[in-house]
Amino acid sequence: MKTAYLPWRSAGAALALALCASATWAQAGGLKGAPAAFTAECTSCHIGYAPALAGEASWRGIMAGLDKHFGVDASMDEKAHQTITAWLVAHAAKGSRYAKPSADFRISTSAWFVRQHDEVGSKVWKRASIKSAANCGACHSGAARGDFDEDRVKIPQ
Ligand code: HEC
Ligand code: HEC
Protein backbone atom coordinates (compact mmCIF):
# COMPACT_ATOMS: atom_id res chain seq x y z
CA MET A 1 0.00 0.00 0.00
CA LYS A 2 2.87 2.31 0.74
CA THR A 3 3.97 2.80 -2.90
CA ALA A 4 0.38 3.34 -4.02
CA TYR A 5 -0.32 5.78 -1.21
CA LEU A 6 2.62 8.12 -1.85
CA PRO A 7 1.81 8.96 -5.49
CA TRP A 8 -1.79 9.61 -4.51
CA ARG A 9 -0.62 11.97 -1.84
CA SER A 10 1.59 14.00 -4.16
CA ALA A 11 -1.20 14.17 -6.75
CA GLY A 12 -3.46 15.46 -4.01
CA ALA A 13 -0.91 18.08 -3.02
CA ALA A 14 -0.47 19.18 -6.64
CA LEU A 15 -4.23 19.52 -7.05
CA ALA A 16 -4.46 21.55 -3.85
CA LEU A 17 -1.68 23.83 -5.12
CA ALA A 18 -3.40 24.30 -8.48
CA LEU A 19 -6.68 25.18 -6.76
CA CYS A 20 -4.91 27.70 -4.55
CA ALA A 21 -3.21 29.31 -7.55
CA SER A 22 -6.45 29.77 -9.46
CA ALA A 23 -8.24 31.20 -6.45
CA THR A 24 -5.44 33.66 -5.58
CA TRP A 25 -6.77 36.70 -7.36
CA ALA A 26 -10.36 36.33 -6.32
CA GLN A 27 -9.27 36.15 -2.68
CA ALA A 28 -5.93 37.72 -1.74
CA GLY A 29 -6.27 40.24 -4.56
CA GLY A 30 -9.48 41.64 -3.23
CA LEU A 31 -10.41 44.94 -1.64
CA LYS A 32 -12.16 43.39 1.33
CA GLY A 33 -11.88 45.53 4.44
CA ALA A 34 -10.76 48.65 2.57
CA PRO A 35 -11.14 51.68 4.86
CA ALA A 36 -13.66 54.33 3.88
CA ALA A 37 -10.77 56.75 3.29
CA PHE A 38 -9.39 54.45 0.57
CA THR A 39 -12.74 54.28 -1.21
CA ALA A 40 -13.13 58.06 -0.95
CA GLU A 41 -9.59 59.04 -1.98
CA CYS A 42 -8.34 56.25 -4.25
CA THR A 43 -11.27 55.06 -6.36
CA SER A 44 -12.58 58.24 -7.98
CA CYS A 45 -10.07 58.61 -10.83
CA HIS A 46 -9.45 54.88 -11.43
CA ILE A 47 -10.37 51.54 -9.88
CA GLY A 48 -9.09 50.92 -6.40
CA TYR A 49 -5.94 48.90 -7.01
CA ALA A 50 -5.89 45.91 -4.68
CA PRO A 51 -3.03 46.10 -2.17
CA ALA A 52 -1.80 42.57 -3.00
CA LEU A 53 -0.88 43.74 -6.52
CA ALA A 54 2.27 45.44 -5.18
CA GLY A 55 4.64 45.30 -2.24
CA GLU A 56 5.19 47.66 0.66
CA ALA A 57 7.93 49.66 -1.13
CA SER A 58 5.57 50.45 -4.02
CA TRP A 59 2.73 51.55 -1.78
CA ARG A 60 5.01 53.73 0.31
CA GLY A 61 6.41 55.22 -2.89
CA ILE A 62 2.93 55.91 -4.28
CA MET A 63 1.70 57.41 -1.01
CA ALA A 64 4.82 59.60 -0.64
CA GLY A 65 4.30 61.19 -4.05
CA LEU A 66 0.58 61.93 -4.14
CA ASP A 67 1.05 65.66 -4.79
CA LYS A 68 2.69 64.68 -8.10
CA HIS A 69 0.74 61.50 -8.84
CA PHE A 70 1.23 60.61 -12.53
CA GLY A 71 0.45 64.15 -13.61
CA VAL A 72 -2.30 64.92 -11.10
CA ASP A 73 -2.50 66.14 -7.50
CA ALA A 74 -4.05 63.37 -5.39
CA SER A 75 -2.95 64.66 -2.00
CA MET A 76 -5.19 64.44 1.08
CA ASP A 77 -5.25 65.24 4.78
CA GLU A 78 -2.78 63.56 7.12
CA LYS A 79 -5.34 61.30 8.83
CA ALA A 80 -6.64 59.79 5.59
CA HIS A 81 -3.06 59.44 4.37
CA GLN A 82 -2.07 57.47 7.46
CA THR A 83 -5.15 55.23 7.40
CA ILE A 84 -4.72 54.36 3.73
CA THR A 85 -0.96 53.78 3.98
CA ALA A 86 -1.40 51.44 6.96
CA TRP A 87 -4.07 49.38 5.17
CA LEU A 88 -2.12 49.14 1.91
CA VAL A 89 1.09 48.11 3.69
CA ALA A 90 -0.70 45.55 5.90
CA HIS A 91 -2.21 43.83 2.83
CA ALA A 92 0.69 44.34 0.41
CA ALA A 93 2.30 41.40 -1.38
CA LYS A 94 5.08 39.90 0.70
CA GLY A 95 7.97 37.74 -0.44
CA SER A 96 6.44 36.99 -3.85
CA ARG A 97 7.13 38.33 -7.34
CA TYR A 98 4.32 40.85 -6.82
CA ALA A 99 6.31 42.47 -4.00
CA LYS A 100 9.15 43.74 -6.22
CA PRO A 101 8.68 47.47 -6.95
CA SER A 102 9.09 49.08 -10.35
CA ALA A 103 11.14 52.29 -10.76
CA ASP A 104 8.03 54.51 -10.87
CA PHE A 105 6.05 52.38 -8.36
CA ARG A 106 3.43 51.56 -10.97
CA ILE A 107 1.93 48.09 -10.98
CA SER A 108 1.80 48.15 -14.77
CA THR A 109 5.57 48.62 -15.17
CA SER A 110 6.61 45.97 -12.64
CA ALA A 111 8.45 42.88 -13.86
CA TRP A 112 5.62 40.44 -12.98
CA PHE A 113 3.07 42.58 -14.80
CA VAL A 114 5.15 42.85 -17.97
CA ARG A 115 5.80 39.10 -18.01
CA GLN A 116 2.18 38.24 -17.21
CA HIS A 117 0.96 40.45 -20.06
CA ASP A 118 3.59 39.65 -22.69
CA GLU A 119 0.90 38.19 -24.96
CA VAL A 120 -0.78 41.61 -25.21
CA GLY A 121 0.67 43.45 -28.23
CA SER A 122 1.88 47.06 -27.99
CA LYS A 123 -0.89 48.27 -30.35
CA VAL A 124 -3.56 46.60 -28.20
CA TRP A 125 -2.64 48.70 -25.14
CA LYS A 126 -3.28 51.86 -27.19
CA ARG A 127 -6.79 50.91 -28.38
CA ALA A 128 -9.42 53.54 -27.59
CA SER A 129 -11.29 50.90 -25.57
CA ILE A 130 -8.23 50.38 -23.34
CA LYS A 131 -6.06 53.57 -23.48
CA SER A 132 -3.65 52.54 -20.74
CA ALA A 133 -2.26 49.44 -19.05
CA ALA A 134 -3.39 51.09 -15.81
CA ASN A 135 -6.99 50.65 -17.01
CA CYS A 136 -7.21 47.09 -15.67
CA GLY A 137 -11.00 47.01 -15.89
CA ALA A 138 -10.95 47.21 -19.69
CA CYS A 139 -9.92 43.54 -19.82
CA HIS A 140 -10.55 42.27 -16.28
CA SER A 141 -14.24 42.88 -15.67
CA GLY A 142 -13.84 42.13 -11.95
CA ALA A 143 -10.84 44.45 -11.48
CA ALA A 144 -12.70 46.89 -9.25
CA ARG A 145 -13.30 44.01 -6.83
CA GLY A 146 -9.68 42.87 -7.10
CA ASP A 147 -10.64 39.87 -9.27
CA PHE A 148 -7.99 39.22 -11.95
CA ASP A 149 -8.70 35.56 -12.57
CA GLU A 150 -7.25 34.74 -15.99
CA ASP A 151 -10.36 32.72 -16.86
CA ARG A 152 -12.35 35.95 -16.97
CA VAL A 153 -9.99 38.05 -19.10
CA LYS A 154 -11.56 39.56 -22.21
CA ILE A 155 -9.61 41.98 -24.41
CA PRO A 156 -11.98 44.54 -26.01
CA GLN A 157 -11.72 45.47 -29.71
C1 HEC B 1 -7.11 62.92 -9.01
C2 HEC B 1 -7.13 61.61 -9.61
C3 HEC B 1 -6.42 60.47 -8.85
C4 HEC B 1 -6.58 60.13 -7.53
C5 HEC B 1 -7.46 60.79 -6.48
C6 HEC B 1 -5.73 58.96 -7.33
N1 HEC B 1 -5.13 58.62 -8.49
FE1 HEC B 1 -3.90 57.00 -8.77
N2 HEC B 1 -3.63 57.57 -10.71
C7 HEC B 1 -4.19 58.67 -11.32
C8 HEC B 1 -3.72 58.76 -12.69
C9 HEC B 1 -4.09 59.84 -13.71
C10 HEC B 1 -2.87 57.65 -12.89
C11 HEC B 1 -2.16 57.25 -14.19
C12 HEC B 1 -3.17 56.46 -15.03
C13 HEC B 1 -2.61 55.99 -16.36
O1 HEC B 1 -1.41 55.94 -16.55
O2 HEC B 1 -3.45 55.62 -17.22
C14 HEC B 1 -2.83 56.93 -11.63
C15 HEC B 1 -2.12 55.77 -11.41
C16 HEC B 1 -2.06 55.07 -10.21
C17 HEC B 1 -1.28 53.87 -10.00
C18 HEC B 1 -0.43 53.17 -11.05
C19 HEC B 1 -1.27 52.33 -11.99
C20 HEC B 1 -0.37 51.51 -12.88
O3 HEC B 1 -0.06 51.94 -14.02
O4 HEC B 1 0.08 50.46 -12.41
C21 HEC B 1 -1.46 53.48 -8.71
C22 HEC B 1 -0.89 52.26 -8.03
C23 HEC B 1 -2.36 54.46 -8.10
N3 HEC B 1 -2.71 55.39 -9.05
C24 HEC B 1 -2.77 54.43 -6.79
C25 HEC B 1 -3.54 55.41 -6.19
C26 HEC B 1 -3.86 55.44 -4.79
C27 HEC B 1 -3.38 54.43 -3.77
C28 HEC B 1 -4.65 56.54 -4.59
C29 HEC B 1 -5.21 57.04 -3.30
C30 HEC B 1 -4.24 57.33 -2.25
C31 HEC B 1 -4.82 57.18 -5.89
N4 HEC B 1 -4.14 56.48 -6.82
C32 HEC B 1 -5.58 58.33 -6.11
C33 HEC B 1 -5.08 59.55 -10.76
C34 HEC B 1 -5.50 59.52 -9.44
C1 HEC C 1 -5.35 44.75 -22.59
C2 HEC C 1 -6.02 43.94 -21.60
C3 HEC C 1 -5.48 43.92 -20.19
C4 HEC C 1 -5.32 44.96 -19.31
C5 HEC C 1 -5.64 46.43 -19.55
C6 HEC C 1 -4.81 44.40 -18.09
N1 HEC C 1 -4.67 43.05 -18.22
FE1 HEC C 1 -4.10 41.72 -16.77
N2 HEC C 1 -4.21 40.20 -18.08
C7 HEC C 1 -4.53 40.31 -19.43
C8 HEC C 1 -4.27 39.06 -20.09
C9 HEC C 1 -4.49 38.76 -21.57
C10 HEC C 1 -3.76 38.18 -19.10
C11 HEC C 1 -3.27 36.76 -19.27
C12 HEC C 1 -4.39 35.78 -19.18
C13 HEC C 1 -3.88 34.39 -19.42
O1 HEC C 1 -2.70 34.10 -19.11
O2 HEC C 1 -4.65 33.60 -19.92
C14 HEC C 1 -3.75 38.93 -17.84
C15 HEC C 1 -3.36 38.39 -16.62
C16 HEC C 1 -3.33 39.09 -15.43
C17 HEC C 1 -3.04 38.52 -14.13
C18 HEC C 1 -2.78 37.06 -13.83
C19 HEC C 1 -4.10 36.34 -13.59
C20 HEC C 1 -3.93 34.92 -13.16
O3 HEC C 1 -4.97 34.25 -12.96
O4 HEC C 1 -2.79 34.45 -13.04
C21 HEC C 1 -3.08 39.53 -13.22
C22 HEC C 1 -2.87 39.43 -11.72
C23 HEC C 1 -3.41 40.75 -13.94
N3 HEC C 1 -3.56 40.44 -15.28
C24 HEC C 1 -3.51 41.98 -13.37
C25 HEC C 1 -3.75 43.17 -14.09
C26 HEC C 1 -3.75 44.49 -13.49
C27 HEC C 1 -3.49 44.76 -12.03
C28 HEC C 1 -4.02 45.37 -14.49
C29 HEC C 1 -4.05 46.87 -14.41
C30 HEC C 1 -2.95 47.52 -13.71
C31 HEC C 1 -4.20 44.59 -15.72
N4 HEC C 1 -4.02 43.26 -15.44
C32 HEC C 1 -4.51 45.14 -16.95
C33 HEC C 1 -5.03 41.44 -20.03
C34 HEC C 1 -5.05 42.72 -19.49
mmCIF file of C-alpha atoms in Angstrom, residues 8-131:
data_model
loop_
_atom_site.group_PDB
_atom_site.id
_atom_site.type_symbol
_atom_site.label_atom_id
_atom_site.label_comp_id
_atom_site.label_asym_id
_atom_site.label_seq_id
_atom_site.Cartn_x
_atom_site.Cartn_y
_atom_site.Cartn_z
ATOM 1 C CA TRP A 8 -1.793 9.612 -4.513
ATOM 2 C CA ARG A 9 -0.619 11.973 -1.839
ATOM 3 C CA SER A 10 1.588 13.995 -4.161
ATOM 4 C CA ALA A 11 -1.203 14.172 -6.755
ATOM 5 C CA GLY A 12 -3.465 15.462 -4.015
ATOM 6 C CA ALA A 13 -0.913 18.078 -3.021
ATOM 7 C CA ALA A 14 -0.474 19.179 -6.642
ATOM 8 C CA LEU A 15 -4.230 19.525 -7.049
ATOM 9 C CA ALA A 16 -4.464 21.548 -3.847
ATOM 10 C CA LEU A 17 -1.678 23.830 -5.119
ATOM 11 C CA ALA A 18 -3.404 24.299 -8.481
ATOM 12 C CA LEU A 19 -6.683 25.180 -6.761
ATOM 13 C CA CYS A 20 -4.905 27.698 -4.549
ATOM 14 C CA ALA A 21 -3.209 29.310 -7.549
ATOM 15 C CA SER A 22 -6.453 29.769 -9.463
ATOM 16 C CA ALA A 23 -8.239 31.200 -6.451
ATOM 17 C CA THR A 24 -5.439 33.657 -5.584
ATOM 18 C CA TRP A 25 -6.773 36.698 -7.359
ATOM 19 C CA ALA A 26 -10.361 36.325 -6.323
ATOM 20 C CA GLN A 27 -9.272 36.151 -2.683
ATOM 21 C CA ALA A 28 -5.929 37.719 -1.738
ATOM 22 C CA GLY A 29 -6.271 40.238 -4.564
ATOM 23 C CA GLY A 30 -9.481 41.644 -3.229
ATOM 24 C CA LEU A 31 -10.408 44.943 -1.644
ATOM 25 C CA LYS A 32 -12.164 43.393 1.329
ATOM 26 C CA GLY A 33 -11.880 45.534 4.443
ATOM 27 C CA ALA A 34 -10.765 48.648 2.574
ATOM 28 C CA PRO A 35 -11.141 51.676 4.861
ATOM 29 C CA ALA A 36 -13.665 54.334 3.878
ATOM 30 C CA ALA A 37 -10.767 56.746 3.285
ATOM 31 C CA PHE A 38 -9.393 54.448 0.565
ATOM 32 C CA THR A 39 -12.745 54.284 -1.212
ATOM 33 C CA ALA A 40 -13.131 58.057 -0.949
ATOM 34 C CA GLU A 41 -9.586 59.038 -1.979
ATOM 35 C CA CYS A 42 -8.341 56.248 -4.251
ATOM 36 C CA THR A 43 -11.271 55.063 -6.361
ATOM 37 C CA SER A 44 -12.582 58.244 -7.979
ATOM 38 C CA CYS A 45 -10.075 58.607 -10.834
ATOM 39 C CA HIS A 46 -9.453 54.877 -11.427
ATOM 40 C CA ILE A 47 -10.374 51.539 -9.884
ATOM 41 C CA GLY A 48 -9.086 50.919 -6.396
ATOM 42 C CA TYR A 49 -5.939 48.901 -7.015
ATOM 43 C CA ALA A 50 -5.893 45.908 -4.680
ATOM 44 C CA PRO A 51 -3.025 46.103 -2.169
ATOM 45 C CA ALA A 52 -1.800 42.575 -3.000
ATOM 46 C CA LEU A 53 -0.884 43.744 -6.524
ATOM 47 C CA ALA A 54 2.267 45.441 -5.180
ATOM 48 C CA GLY A 55 4.638 45.299 -2.241
ATOM 49 C CA GLU A 56 5.195 47.661 0.660
ATOM 50 C CA ALA A 57 7.925 49.663 -1.130
ATOM 51 C CA SER A 58 5.571 50.447 -4.020
ATOM 52 C CA TRP A 59 2.728 51.549 -1.785
ATOM 53 C CA ARG A 60 5.010 53.734 0.313
ATOM 54 C CA GLY A 61 6.411 55.224 -2.894
ATOM 55 C CA ILE A 62 2.926 55.913 -4.282
ATOM 56 C CA MET A 63 1.701 57.412 -1.011
ATOM 57 C CA ALA A 64 4.817 59.600 -0.635
ATOM 58 C CA GLY A 65 4.304 61.187 -4.049
ATOM 59 C CA LEU A 66 0.578 61.934 -4.143
ATOM 60 C CA ASP A 67 1.054 65.662 -4.793
ATOM 61 C CA LYS A 68 2.694 64.676 -8.098
ATOM 62 C CA HIS A 69 0.736 61.502 -8.844
ATOM 63 C CA PHE A 70 1.226 60.609 -12.531
ATOM 64 C CA GLY A 71 0.452 64.155 -13.609
ATOM 65 C CA VAL A 72 -2.296 64.923 -11.095
ATOM 66 C CA ASP A 73 -2.502 66.138 -7.502
ATOM 67 C CA ALA A 74 -4.049 63.371 -5.385
ATOM 68 C CA SER A 75 -2.950 64.661 -2.001
ATOM 69 C CA MET A 76 -5.189 64.439 1.075
ATOM 70 C CA ASP A 77 -5.252 65.235 4.776
ATOM 71 C CA GLU A 78 -2.783 63.558 7.122
ATOM 72 C CA LYS A 79 -5.345 61.303 8.834
ATOM 73 C CA ALA A 80 -6.635 59.791 5.587
ATOM 74 C CA HIS A 81 -3.062 59.443 4.367
ATOM 75 C CA GLN A 82 -2.071 57.465 7.462
ATOM 76 C CA THR A 83 -5.151 55.226 7.402
ATOM 77 C CA ILE A 84 -4.723 54.360 3.732
ATOM 78 C CA THR A 85 -0.960 53.783 3.983
ATOM 79 C CA ALA A 86 -1.402 51.442 6.964
ATOM 80 C CA TRP A 87 -4.066 49.383 5.173
ATOM 81 C CA LEU A 88 -2.118 49.144 1.906
ATOM 82 C CA VAL A 89 1.089 48.105 3.692
ATOM 83 C CA ALA A 90 -0.704 45.545 5.896
ATOM 84 C CA HIS A 91 -2.211 43.832 2.828
ATOM 85 C CA ALA A 92 0.686 44.339 0.409
ATOM 86 C CA ALA A 93 2.299 41.401 -1.382
ATOM 87 C CA LYS A 94 5.081 39.903 0.703
ATOM 88 C CA GLY A 95 7.970 37.743 -0.437
ATOM 89 C CA SER A 96 6.437 36.989 -3.849
ATOM 90 C CA ARG A 97 7.132 38.327 -7.339
ATOM 91 C CA TYR A 98 4.320 40.852 -6.816
ATOM 92 C CA ALA A 99 6.312 42.472 -4.003
ATOM 93 C CA LYS A 100 9.150 43.742 -6.216
ATOM 94 C CA PRO A 101 8.681 47.469 -6.952
ATOM 95 C CA SER A 102 9.086 49.081 -10.354
ATOM 96 C CA ALA A 103 11.136 52.285 -10.764
ATOM 97 C CA ASP A 104 8.034 54.507 -10.870
ATOM 98 C CA PHE A 105 6.048 52.383 -8.356
ATOM 99 C CA ARG A 106 3.433 51.562 -10.969
ATOM 100 C CA ILE A 107 1.925 48.085 -10.977
ATOM 101 C CA SER A 108 1.798 48.145 -14.768
ATOM 102 C CA THR A 109 5.570 48.622 -15.171
ATOM 103 C CA SER A 110 6.613 45.973 -12.644
ATOM 104 C CA ALA A 111 8.446 42.881 -13.857
ATOM 105 C CA TRP A 112 5.620 40.442 -12.984
ATOM 106 C CA PHE A 113 3.070 42.577 -14.796
ATOM 107 C CA VAL A 114 5.154 42.852 -17.967
ATOM 108 C CA ARG A 115 5.797 39.099 -18.008
ATOM 109 C CA GLN A 116 2.179 38.244 -17.211
ATOM 110 C CA HIS A 117 0.959 40.451 -20.059
ATOM 111 C CA ASP A 118 3.588 39.650 -22.692
ATOM 112 C CA GLU A 119 0.904 38.192 -24.965
ATOM 113 C CA VAL A 120 -0.778 41.615 -25.209
ATOM 114 C CA GLY A 121 0.670 43.446 -28.233
ATOM 115 C CA SER A 122 1.877 47.056 -27.986
ATOM 116 C CA LYS A 123 -0.894 48.273 -30.351
ATOM 117 C CA VAL A 124 -3.557 46.599 -28.204
ATOM 118 C CA TRP A 125 -2.644 48.700 -25.144
ATOM 119 C CA LYS A 126 -3.279 51.858 -27.194
ATOM 120 C CA ARG A 127 -6.787 50.906 -28.377
ATOM 121 C CA ALA A 128 -9.419 53.541 -27.593
ATOM 122 C CA SER A 129 -11.285 50.904 -25.568
ATOM 123 C CA ILE A 130 -8.226 50.379 -23.338
ATOM 124 C CA LYS A 131 -6.062 53.569 -23.484
#
